[in-house]
Short mmCIF file of C-alpha atoms and ligand atoms in Angstrom, two decimals:
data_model
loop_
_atom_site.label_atom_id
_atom_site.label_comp_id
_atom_site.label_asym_id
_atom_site.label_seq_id
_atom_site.Cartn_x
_atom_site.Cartn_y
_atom_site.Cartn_z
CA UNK A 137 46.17 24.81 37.86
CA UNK A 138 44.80 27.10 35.35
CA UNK A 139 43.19 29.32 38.45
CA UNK A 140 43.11 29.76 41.68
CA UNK A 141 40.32 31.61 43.66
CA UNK A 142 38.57 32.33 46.47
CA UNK A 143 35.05 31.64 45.67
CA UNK A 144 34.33 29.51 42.72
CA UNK A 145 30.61 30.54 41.55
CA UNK A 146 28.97 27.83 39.10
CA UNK A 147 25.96 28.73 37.31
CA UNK A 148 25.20 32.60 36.10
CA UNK A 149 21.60 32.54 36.73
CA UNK A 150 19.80 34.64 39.45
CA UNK A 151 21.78 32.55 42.37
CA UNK A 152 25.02 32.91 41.10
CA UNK A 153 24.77 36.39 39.63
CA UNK A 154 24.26 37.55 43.14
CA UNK A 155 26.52 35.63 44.81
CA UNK A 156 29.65 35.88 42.76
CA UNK A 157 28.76 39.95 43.08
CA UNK A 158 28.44 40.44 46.61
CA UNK A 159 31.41 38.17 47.19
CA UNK A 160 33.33 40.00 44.91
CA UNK A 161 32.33 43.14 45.89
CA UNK A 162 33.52 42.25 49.22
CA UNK A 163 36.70 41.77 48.09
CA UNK A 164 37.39 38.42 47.23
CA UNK A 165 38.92 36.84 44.39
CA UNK A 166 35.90 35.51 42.41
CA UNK A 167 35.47 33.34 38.80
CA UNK A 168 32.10 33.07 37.75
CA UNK A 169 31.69 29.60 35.22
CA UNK A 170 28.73 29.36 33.32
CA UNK A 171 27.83 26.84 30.15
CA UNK A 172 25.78 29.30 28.68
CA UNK A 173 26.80 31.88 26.32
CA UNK A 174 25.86 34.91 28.59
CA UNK A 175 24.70 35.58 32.15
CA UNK A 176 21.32 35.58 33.13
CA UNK A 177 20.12 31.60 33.75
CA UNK A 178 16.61 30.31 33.07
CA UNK A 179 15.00 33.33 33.72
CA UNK A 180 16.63 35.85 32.14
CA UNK A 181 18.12 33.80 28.95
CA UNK A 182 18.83 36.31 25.65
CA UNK A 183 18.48 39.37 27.78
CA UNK A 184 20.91 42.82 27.08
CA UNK A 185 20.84 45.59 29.20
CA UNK A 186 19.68 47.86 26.08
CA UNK A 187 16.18 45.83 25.72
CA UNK A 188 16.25 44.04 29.10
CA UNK A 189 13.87 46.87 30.33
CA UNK A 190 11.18 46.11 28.43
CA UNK A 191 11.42 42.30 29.19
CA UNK A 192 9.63 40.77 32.53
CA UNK A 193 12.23 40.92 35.50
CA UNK A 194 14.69 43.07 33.05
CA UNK A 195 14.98 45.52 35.69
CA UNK A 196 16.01 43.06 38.28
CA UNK A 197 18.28 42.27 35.27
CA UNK A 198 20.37 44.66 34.49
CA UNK A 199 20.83 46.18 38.36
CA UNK A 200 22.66 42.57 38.54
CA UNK A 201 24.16 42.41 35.29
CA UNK A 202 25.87 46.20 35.97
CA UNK A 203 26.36 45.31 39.65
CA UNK A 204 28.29 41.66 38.40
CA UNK A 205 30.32 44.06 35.94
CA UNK A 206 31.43 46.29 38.23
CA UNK A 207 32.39 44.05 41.01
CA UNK A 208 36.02 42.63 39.15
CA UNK A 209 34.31 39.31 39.28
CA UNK A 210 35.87 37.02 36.30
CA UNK A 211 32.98 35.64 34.23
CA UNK A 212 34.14 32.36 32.28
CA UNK A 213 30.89 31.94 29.54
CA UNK A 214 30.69 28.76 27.87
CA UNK A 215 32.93 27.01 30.30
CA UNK A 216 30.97 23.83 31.44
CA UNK A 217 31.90 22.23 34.71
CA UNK A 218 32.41 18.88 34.00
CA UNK A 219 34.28 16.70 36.64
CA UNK A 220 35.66 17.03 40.70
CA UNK A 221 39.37 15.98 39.77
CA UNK A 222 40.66 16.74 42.73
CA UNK A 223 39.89 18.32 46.71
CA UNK A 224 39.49 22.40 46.10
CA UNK A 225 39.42 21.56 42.55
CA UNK A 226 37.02 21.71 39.50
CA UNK A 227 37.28 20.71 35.78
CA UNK A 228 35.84 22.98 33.11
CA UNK A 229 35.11 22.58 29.46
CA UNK A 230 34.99 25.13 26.11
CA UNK A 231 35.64 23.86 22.57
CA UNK A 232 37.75 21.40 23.62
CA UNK A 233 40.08 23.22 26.05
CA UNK A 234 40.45 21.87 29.21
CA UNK A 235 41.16 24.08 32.60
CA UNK A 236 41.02 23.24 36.13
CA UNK A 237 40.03 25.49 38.89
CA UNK A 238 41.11 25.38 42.65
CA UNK A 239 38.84 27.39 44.99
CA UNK A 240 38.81 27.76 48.65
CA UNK A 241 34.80 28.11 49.06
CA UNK A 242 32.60 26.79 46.12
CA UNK A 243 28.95 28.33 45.31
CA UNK A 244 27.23 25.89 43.35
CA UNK A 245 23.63 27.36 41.87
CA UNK A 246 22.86 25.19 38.65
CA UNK A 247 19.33 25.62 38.82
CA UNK A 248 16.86 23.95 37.27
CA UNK A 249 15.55 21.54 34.47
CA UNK A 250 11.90 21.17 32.81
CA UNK A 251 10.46 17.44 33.61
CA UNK A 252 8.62 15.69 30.89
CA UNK A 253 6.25 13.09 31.35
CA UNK A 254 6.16 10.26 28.04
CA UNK A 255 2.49 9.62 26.42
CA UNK A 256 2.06 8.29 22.93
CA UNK A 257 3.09 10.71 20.30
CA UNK A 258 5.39 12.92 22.37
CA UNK A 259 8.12 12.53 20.47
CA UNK A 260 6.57 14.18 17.03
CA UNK A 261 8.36 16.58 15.84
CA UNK A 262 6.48 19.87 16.66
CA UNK A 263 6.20 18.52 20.70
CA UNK A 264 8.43 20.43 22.42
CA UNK A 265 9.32 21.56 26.53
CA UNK A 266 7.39 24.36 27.19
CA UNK A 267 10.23 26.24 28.72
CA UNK A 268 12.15 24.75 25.70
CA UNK A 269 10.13 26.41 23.08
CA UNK A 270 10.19 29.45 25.40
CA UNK A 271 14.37 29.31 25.00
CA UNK A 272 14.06 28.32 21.11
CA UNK A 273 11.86 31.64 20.91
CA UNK A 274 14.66 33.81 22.50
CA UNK A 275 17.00 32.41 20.00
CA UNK A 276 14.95 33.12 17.08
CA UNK A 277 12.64 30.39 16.81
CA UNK A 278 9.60 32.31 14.35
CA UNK A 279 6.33 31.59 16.52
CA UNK A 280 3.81 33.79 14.40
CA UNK A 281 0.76 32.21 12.57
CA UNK A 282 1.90 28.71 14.34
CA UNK A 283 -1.31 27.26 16.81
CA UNK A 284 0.27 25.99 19.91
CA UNK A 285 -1.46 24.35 22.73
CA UNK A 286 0.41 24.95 26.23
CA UNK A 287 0.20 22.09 28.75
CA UNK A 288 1.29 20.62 31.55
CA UNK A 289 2.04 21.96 34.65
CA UNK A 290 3.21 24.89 36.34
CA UNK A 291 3.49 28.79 36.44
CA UNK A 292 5.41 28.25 33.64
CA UNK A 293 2.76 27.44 31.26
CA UNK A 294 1.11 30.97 31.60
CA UNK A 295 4.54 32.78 31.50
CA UNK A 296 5.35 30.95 27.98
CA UNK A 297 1.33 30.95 26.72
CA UNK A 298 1.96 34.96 26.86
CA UNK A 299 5.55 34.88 25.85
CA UNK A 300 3.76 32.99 22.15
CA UNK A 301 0.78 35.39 21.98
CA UNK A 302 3.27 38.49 22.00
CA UNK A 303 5.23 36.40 18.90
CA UNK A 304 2.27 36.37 17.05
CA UNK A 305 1.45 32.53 17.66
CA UNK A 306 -2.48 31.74 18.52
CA UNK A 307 -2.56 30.21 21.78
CA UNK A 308 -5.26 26.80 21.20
CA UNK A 309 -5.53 25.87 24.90
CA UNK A 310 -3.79 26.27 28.14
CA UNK A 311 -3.87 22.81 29.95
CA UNK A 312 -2.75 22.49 33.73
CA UNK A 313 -3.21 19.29 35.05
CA UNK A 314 -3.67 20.19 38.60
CA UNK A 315 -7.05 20.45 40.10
CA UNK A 316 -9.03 23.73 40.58
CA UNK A 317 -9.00 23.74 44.01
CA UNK A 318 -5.89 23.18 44.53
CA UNK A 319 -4.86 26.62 42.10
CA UNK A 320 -7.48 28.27 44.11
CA UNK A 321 -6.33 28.02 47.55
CA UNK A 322 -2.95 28.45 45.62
CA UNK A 323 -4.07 32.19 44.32
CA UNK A 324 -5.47 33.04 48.10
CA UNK A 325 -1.98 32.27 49.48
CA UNK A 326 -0.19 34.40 46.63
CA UNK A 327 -2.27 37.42 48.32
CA UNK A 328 1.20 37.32 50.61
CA UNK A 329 3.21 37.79 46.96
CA UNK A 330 1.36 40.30 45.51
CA UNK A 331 3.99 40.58 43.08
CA UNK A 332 3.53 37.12 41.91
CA UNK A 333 -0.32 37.42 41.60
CA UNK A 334 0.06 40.38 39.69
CA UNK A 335 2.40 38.81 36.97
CA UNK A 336 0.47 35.81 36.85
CA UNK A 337 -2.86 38.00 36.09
CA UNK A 338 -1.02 40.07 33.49
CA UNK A 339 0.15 36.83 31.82
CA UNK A 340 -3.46 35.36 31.98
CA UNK A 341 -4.86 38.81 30.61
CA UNK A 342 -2.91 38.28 27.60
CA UNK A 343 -3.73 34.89 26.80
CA UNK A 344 -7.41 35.87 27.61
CA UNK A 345 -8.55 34.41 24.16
CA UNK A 346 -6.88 31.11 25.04
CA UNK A 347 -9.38 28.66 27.47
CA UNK A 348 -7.52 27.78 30.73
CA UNK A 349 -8.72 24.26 31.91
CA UNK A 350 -6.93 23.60 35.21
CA UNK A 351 -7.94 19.47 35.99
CA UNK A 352 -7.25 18.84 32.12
CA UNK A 353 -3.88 17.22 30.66
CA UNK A 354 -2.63 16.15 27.18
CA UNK A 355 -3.18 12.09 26.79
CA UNK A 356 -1.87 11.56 23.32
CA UNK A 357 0.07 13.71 20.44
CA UNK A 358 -1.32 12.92 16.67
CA UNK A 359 -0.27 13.64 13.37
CA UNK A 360 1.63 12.31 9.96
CA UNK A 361 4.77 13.32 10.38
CA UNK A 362 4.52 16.11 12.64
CA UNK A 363 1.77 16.93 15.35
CA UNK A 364 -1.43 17.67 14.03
CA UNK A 365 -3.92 17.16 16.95
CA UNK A 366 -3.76 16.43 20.60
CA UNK A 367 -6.41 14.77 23.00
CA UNK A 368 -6.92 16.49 25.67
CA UNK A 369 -8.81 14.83 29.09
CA UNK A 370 -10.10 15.98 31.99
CA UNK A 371 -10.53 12.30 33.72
CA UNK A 372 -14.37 12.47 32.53
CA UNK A 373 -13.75 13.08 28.34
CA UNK A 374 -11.47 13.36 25.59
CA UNK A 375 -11.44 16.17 23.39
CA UNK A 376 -9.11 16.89 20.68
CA UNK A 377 -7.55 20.28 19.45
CA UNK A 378 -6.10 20.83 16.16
CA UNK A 379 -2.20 22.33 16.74
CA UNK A 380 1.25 23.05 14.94
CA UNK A 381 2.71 22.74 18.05
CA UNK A 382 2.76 21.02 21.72
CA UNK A 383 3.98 22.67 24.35
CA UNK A 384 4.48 20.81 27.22
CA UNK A 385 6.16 20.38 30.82
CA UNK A 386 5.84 19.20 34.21
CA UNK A 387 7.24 22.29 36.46
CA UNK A 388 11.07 21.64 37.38
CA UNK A 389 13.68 19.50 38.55
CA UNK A 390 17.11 20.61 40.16
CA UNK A 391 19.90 20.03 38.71
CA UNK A 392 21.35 17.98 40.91
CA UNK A 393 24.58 16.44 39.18
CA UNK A 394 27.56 18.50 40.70
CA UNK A 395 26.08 18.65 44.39
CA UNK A 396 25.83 15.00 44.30
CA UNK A 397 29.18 14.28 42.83
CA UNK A 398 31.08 16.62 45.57
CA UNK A 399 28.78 14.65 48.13
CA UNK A 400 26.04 16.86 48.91
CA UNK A 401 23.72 15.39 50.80
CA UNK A 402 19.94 15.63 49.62
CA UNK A 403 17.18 15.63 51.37
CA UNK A 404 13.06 15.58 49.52
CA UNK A 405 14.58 15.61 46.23
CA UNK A 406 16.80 19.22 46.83
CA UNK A 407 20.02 20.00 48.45
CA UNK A 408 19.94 20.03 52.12
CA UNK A 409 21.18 23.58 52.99
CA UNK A 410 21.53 25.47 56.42
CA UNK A 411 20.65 29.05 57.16
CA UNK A 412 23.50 30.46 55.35
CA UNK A 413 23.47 27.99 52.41
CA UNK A 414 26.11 25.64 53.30
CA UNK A 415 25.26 22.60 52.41
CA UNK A 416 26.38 19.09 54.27
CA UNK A 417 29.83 19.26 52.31
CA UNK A 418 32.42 21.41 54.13
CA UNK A 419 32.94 25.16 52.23
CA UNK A 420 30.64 24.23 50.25
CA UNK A 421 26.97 26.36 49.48
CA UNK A 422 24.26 25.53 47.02
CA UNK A 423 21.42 28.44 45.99
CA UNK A 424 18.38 28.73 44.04
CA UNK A 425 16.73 25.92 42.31
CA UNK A 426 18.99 23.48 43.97
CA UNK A 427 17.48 24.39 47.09
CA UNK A 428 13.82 24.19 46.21
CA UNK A 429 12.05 25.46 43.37
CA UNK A 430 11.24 28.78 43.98
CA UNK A 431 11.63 31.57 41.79
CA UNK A 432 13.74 34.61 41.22
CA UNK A 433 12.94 36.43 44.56
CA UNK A 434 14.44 33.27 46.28
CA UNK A 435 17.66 32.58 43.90
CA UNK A 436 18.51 36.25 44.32
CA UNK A 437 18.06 36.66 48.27
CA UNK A 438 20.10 32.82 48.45
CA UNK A 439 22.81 33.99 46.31
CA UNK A 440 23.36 36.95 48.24
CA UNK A 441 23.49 34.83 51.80
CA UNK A 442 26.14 32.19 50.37
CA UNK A 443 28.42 35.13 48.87
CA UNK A 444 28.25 37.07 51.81
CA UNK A 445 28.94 34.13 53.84
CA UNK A 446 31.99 33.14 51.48
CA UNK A 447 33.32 36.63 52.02
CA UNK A 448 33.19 35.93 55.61
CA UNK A 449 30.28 38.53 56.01
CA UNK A 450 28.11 36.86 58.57
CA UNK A 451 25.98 39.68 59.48
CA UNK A 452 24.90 40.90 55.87
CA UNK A 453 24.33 37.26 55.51
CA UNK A 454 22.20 36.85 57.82
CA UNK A 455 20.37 39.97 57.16
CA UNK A 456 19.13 38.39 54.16
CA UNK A 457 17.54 34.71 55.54
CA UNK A 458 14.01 36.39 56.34
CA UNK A 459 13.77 37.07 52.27
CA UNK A 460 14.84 33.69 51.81
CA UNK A 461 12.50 32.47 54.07
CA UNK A 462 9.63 34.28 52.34
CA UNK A 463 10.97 32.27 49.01
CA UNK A 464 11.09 29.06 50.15
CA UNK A 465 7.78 29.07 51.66
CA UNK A 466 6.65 30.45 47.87
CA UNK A 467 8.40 27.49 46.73
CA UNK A 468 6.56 25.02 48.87
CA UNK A 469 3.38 26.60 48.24
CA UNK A 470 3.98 26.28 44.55
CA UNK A 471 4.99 22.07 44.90
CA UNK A 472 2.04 21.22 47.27
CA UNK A 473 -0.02 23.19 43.97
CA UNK A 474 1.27 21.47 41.18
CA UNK A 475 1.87 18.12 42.71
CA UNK A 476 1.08 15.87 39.87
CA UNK A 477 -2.01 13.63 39.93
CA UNK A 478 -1.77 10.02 39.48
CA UNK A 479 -3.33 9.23 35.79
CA UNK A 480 0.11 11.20 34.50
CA UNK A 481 1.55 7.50 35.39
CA UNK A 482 -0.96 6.19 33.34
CA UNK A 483 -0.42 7.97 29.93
CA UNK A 484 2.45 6.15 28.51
CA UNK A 485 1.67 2.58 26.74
CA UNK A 486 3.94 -0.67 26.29
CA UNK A 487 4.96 1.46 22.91
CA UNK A 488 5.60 5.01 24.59
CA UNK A 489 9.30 5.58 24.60
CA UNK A 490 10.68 6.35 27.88
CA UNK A 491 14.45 7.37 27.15
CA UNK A 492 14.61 9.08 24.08
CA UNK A 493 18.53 8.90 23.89
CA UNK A 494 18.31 5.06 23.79
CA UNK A 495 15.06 4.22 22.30
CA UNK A 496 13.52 2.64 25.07
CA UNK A 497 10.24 2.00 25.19
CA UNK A 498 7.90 1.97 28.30
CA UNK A 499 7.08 -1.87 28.28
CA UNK A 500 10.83 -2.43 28.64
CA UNK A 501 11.17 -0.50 31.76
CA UNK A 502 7.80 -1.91 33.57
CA UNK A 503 8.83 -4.96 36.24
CA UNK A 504 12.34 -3.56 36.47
CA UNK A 505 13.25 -3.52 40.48
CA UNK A 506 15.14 -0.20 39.91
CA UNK A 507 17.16 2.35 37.84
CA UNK A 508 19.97 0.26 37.76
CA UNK A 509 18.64 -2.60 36.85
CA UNK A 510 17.08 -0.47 34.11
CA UNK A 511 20.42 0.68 32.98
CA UNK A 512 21.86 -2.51 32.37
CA UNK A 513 19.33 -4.53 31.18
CA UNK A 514 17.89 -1.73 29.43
CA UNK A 515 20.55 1.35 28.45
CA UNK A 516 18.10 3.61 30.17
CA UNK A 517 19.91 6.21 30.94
CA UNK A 518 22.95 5.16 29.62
CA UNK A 519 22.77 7.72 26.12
CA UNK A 520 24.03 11.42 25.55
CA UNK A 521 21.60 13.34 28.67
CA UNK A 522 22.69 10.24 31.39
CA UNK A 523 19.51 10.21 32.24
CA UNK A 524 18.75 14.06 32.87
CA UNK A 525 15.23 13.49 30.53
CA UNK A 526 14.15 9.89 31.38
CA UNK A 527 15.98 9.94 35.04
CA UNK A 528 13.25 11.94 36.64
CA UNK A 529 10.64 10.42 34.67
CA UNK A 530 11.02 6.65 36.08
CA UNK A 531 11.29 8.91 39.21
CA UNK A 532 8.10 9.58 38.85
CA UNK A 533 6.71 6.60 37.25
CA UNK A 534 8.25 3.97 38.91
CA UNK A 535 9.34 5.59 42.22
CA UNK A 536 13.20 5.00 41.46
CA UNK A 537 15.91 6.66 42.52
CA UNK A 538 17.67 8.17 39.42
CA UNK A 539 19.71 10.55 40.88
CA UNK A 540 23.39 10.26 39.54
CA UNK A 541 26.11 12.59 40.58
CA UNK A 542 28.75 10.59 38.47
CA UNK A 543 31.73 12.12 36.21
CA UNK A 544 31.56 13.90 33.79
CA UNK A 545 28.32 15.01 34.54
CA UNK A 546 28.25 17.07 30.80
CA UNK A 547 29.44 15.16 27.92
CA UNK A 548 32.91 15.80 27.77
CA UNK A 549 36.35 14.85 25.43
CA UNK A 550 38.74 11.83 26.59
CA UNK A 551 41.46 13.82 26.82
CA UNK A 552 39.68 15.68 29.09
CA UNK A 553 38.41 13.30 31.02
CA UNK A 554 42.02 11.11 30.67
CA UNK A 555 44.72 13.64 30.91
CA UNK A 556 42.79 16.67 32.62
CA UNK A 557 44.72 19.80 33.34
CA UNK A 558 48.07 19.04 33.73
CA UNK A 559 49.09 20.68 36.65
CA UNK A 560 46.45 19.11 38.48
CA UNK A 561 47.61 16.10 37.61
CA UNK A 562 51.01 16.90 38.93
CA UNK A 563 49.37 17.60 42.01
CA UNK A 564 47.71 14.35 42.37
CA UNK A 565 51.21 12.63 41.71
CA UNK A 566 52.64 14.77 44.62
CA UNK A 567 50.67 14.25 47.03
C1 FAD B 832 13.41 26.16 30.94
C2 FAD B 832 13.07 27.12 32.06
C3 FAD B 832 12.40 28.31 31.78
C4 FAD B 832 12.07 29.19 32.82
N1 FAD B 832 11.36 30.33 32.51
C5 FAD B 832 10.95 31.15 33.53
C6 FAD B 832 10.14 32.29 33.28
O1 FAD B 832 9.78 32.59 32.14
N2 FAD B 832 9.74 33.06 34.32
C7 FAD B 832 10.12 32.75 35.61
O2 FAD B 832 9.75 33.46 36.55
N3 FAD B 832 10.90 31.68 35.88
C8 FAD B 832 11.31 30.87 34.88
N4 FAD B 832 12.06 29.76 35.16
C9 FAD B 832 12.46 29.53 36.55
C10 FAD B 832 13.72 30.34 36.84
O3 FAD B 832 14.79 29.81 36.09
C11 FAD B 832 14.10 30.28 38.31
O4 FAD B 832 13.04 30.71 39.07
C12 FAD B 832 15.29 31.10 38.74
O5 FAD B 832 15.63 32.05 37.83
C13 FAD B 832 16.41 30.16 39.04
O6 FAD B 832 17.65 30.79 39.18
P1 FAD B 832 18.95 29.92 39.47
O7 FAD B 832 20.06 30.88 39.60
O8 FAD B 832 18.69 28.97 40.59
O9 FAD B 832 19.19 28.98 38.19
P2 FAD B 832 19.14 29.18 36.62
O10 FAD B 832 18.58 30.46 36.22
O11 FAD B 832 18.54 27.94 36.08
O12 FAD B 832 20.70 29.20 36.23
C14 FAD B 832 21.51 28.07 36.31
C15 FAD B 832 22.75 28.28 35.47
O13 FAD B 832 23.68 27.25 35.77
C16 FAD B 832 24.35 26.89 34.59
N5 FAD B 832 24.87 25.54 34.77
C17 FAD B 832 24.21 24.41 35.18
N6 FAD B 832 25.05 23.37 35.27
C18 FAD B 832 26.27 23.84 34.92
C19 FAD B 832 27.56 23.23 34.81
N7 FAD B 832 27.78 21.94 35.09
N8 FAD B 832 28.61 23.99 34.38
C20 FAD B 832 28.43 25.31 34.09
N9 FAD B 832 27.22 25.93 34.19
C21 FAD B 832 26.17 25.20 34.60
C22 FAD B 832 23.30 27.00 33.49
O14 FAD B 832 23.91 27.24 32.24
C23 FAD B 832 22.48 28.21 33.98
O15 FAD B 832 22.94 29.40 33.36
C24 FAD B 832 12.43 28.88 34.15
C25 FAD B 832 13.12 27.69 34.41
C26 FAD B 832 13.44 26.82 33.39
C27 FAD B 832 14.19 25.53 33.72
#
């Protein structure tokens, strides 16, 4: 074994910031293993403590960054958990080195992924994720003089419509598909997160240049060889806007891989949790955006339940649920909002390709009884993202169930995947 710990943390985001602290800070032996390059998830992605201040959330930022640093947590960046080799045990991937780590209680908060939705001409070059061209931005991606249109659906869209106006990009259009009443009994309820209202409005006062249809959504992507032009409906007429780039997603989708391959149980598309985070598999806790989508507050308070928990801290733990409690109703509030309308299943045609990684069109996948059948008839699925793109897209189109929690669940070497770590391998031959 290459370590041994008491609480095995996966995912550096929000959740697992504040739960590999607190359980280290308690005194237990704690690895933190994140694929990323640095801590800070989604959410925080390219932030330093020097210029984290003057970021949204940096504050929140660097208390846990300095809090994680101090805590004699170990923090293992770039190390992507890729397979369950063993009971106690999981296997982790850098640059081709292989190490296996045992763990008597596991913390698993792997957050979240954007969903896309197919529609002829999304896969021009210049279409991109909204959060993705949010991340490209943070690593250096120049957005000035471009013309994006934002669409979609989501709080999202506003937070990355600012995040291009302050790069210097003109914002063409904010499109959110779902209805205006629904955002506006949405905005009365955030009157009980006035902290959420308020960031909202100062994204929207921004972008205040930028028209903000709510009802509207993208129905096709244009251009030679790059996206020129979008159409744009709002169920009654088409308009088109002239563009550089497309920026579009669908809110999130948890990453659901590594619950599902130790057996998590799952319950309305998120891990089934109790009041202190453990999930249906024994010493095992899932947080954040595994739980429900639902925002920083949330992933923070969760963390901090599950790593006081691991540390055998009931109390503190519990002393914490009401905050969760106050997330996870956000989080509700937020899916009944954005809940997608029907005409998205309408956008893609017989040509619109569904799984990018294999090249398969939409008329391919329509009449198929299921995702499996899909998969081998098909290779849906079956290319270098096993389904994390197209999976939750048939979910929505064709009510399947996509969910796989199969090894590895990242692309990962043979020899890896073959050999493993050898001592766990030893193990396995002992017992
Ligand atoms: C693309 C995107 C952009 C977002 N932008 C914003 C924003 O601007 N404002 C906002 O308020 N909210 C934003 N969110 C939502 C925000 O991420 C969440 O509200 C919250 O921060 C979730 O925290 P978390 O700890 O649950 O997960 P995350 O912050 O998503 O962190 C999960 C971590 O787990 C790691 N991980 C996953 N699988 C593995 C594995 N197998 N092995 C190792 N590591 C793994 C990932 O590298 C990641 O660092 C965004 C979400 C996404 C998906």
């Amino acid at each position: 074994m290459s370590a041994r710990v008491d609480v095995l943390v996966v995912g550096a985001g929000p959740g697992g910031m504040a739960a590999a602290t607190v359980a280290a800070e308690a005194g237990r032996r704690v690895c933190l293993v994140d694929g990323g390059t640095a801590p800070g998830g989604q959410i925080w992605r390219g932030y330093s403590t020097p210029s984290a201040s003057r970021s949204p959330h940096g504050r929140e930022f660097v208390r846990w960054s300095e809090r994680l640093q101090r805590s004699g947590c170990a923090v293992w960046q770039g190390w992507q958990v890729v397979d369950h080799p063993a009971e106690g045990v999981l296997r982790v991937e850098r640059d081709g080195e292989c190490r296996d780590v045992g763990y008597e209680r596991l913390i698993l908060a792997t957050g979240a992924r954007e969903r896309f939705l197919p529609f002829p001409g999304w896969t021009l070059p210049g279409v991109m994720g909204a959060g993705g061209v949010q991340a490209l931005m943070k690593a250096g991606l120049e957005a000035r003089g471009r013309r994006v249109v934002v669409a979609g659906s989501g709080p999202l869209l506003l937070a990355v419509a600012a995040g291009l106006h302050d790069a210097g990009a003109t914002v063409a259009g904010i499109y959110e598909q779902a209805a205006a009443g629904r955002l506006a009994r949405f905005a009365l309820r955030m009157l009980r997160h006035p902290g959420k209202l308020a960031e909202g409005a100062g994204y929207r006062l921004k972008t205040r240049k930028a028209a903000y249809r709510t009802g509207a959504w993208v129905v096709r992507a244009e251009g030679k060889d790059r996206v020129e032009r979008v159409t744009v409906t709002d169920g009654r007429r088409e308009w088109q806007v002239e563009c550089d780039w497309l920026a579009c997603g669908f809110h999130l989708v948890p990453n659901l891989e590594l619950p599902l391959l130790l057996g998590c149980s799952v319950a309305g598309g998120y891990v089934a949790v109790d009041a202190l985070q453990q999930s249906s598999v024994a010493n095992v806790a899932c947080v954040g955006e595994l739980t429900g989508i639902g925002g920083l507050e949330k992933a923070l308070a969760e963390g901090q339940i599950a790593g006081w928990a691991a540390a055998g801290r009931e109390a503190q733990a519990r002393a914490m649920t009401a905050e969760a409690g106050r997330g996870r109703r956000f989080g509700a509030e937020l899916e009944a909002a954005f809940a997608l309308r029907e005409e998205l299943r309408t956008l893609a045609d017989a040509e619109t390709v569904v799984c990018r990684c294999e090249d398969v069109p939409y008329g391919a996948l329509a009449g198929k009884v299921g995702w499996r059948e899909a998969k081998l008839h098909t290779r849906c699925g079956m290319g270098a993202c096993q389904g994390r793109v197209c999976g939750a897209v048939t979910e929505f189109l064709f009510g399947w169930d996509a969910k796989s929690g199969r090894p590895p669940i990242y692309p990962a070497l043979m020899s890896t995947m073959a050999e493993g770590a050898e001592e766990t391998k030893a193990a396995a031959q002992r017992r």
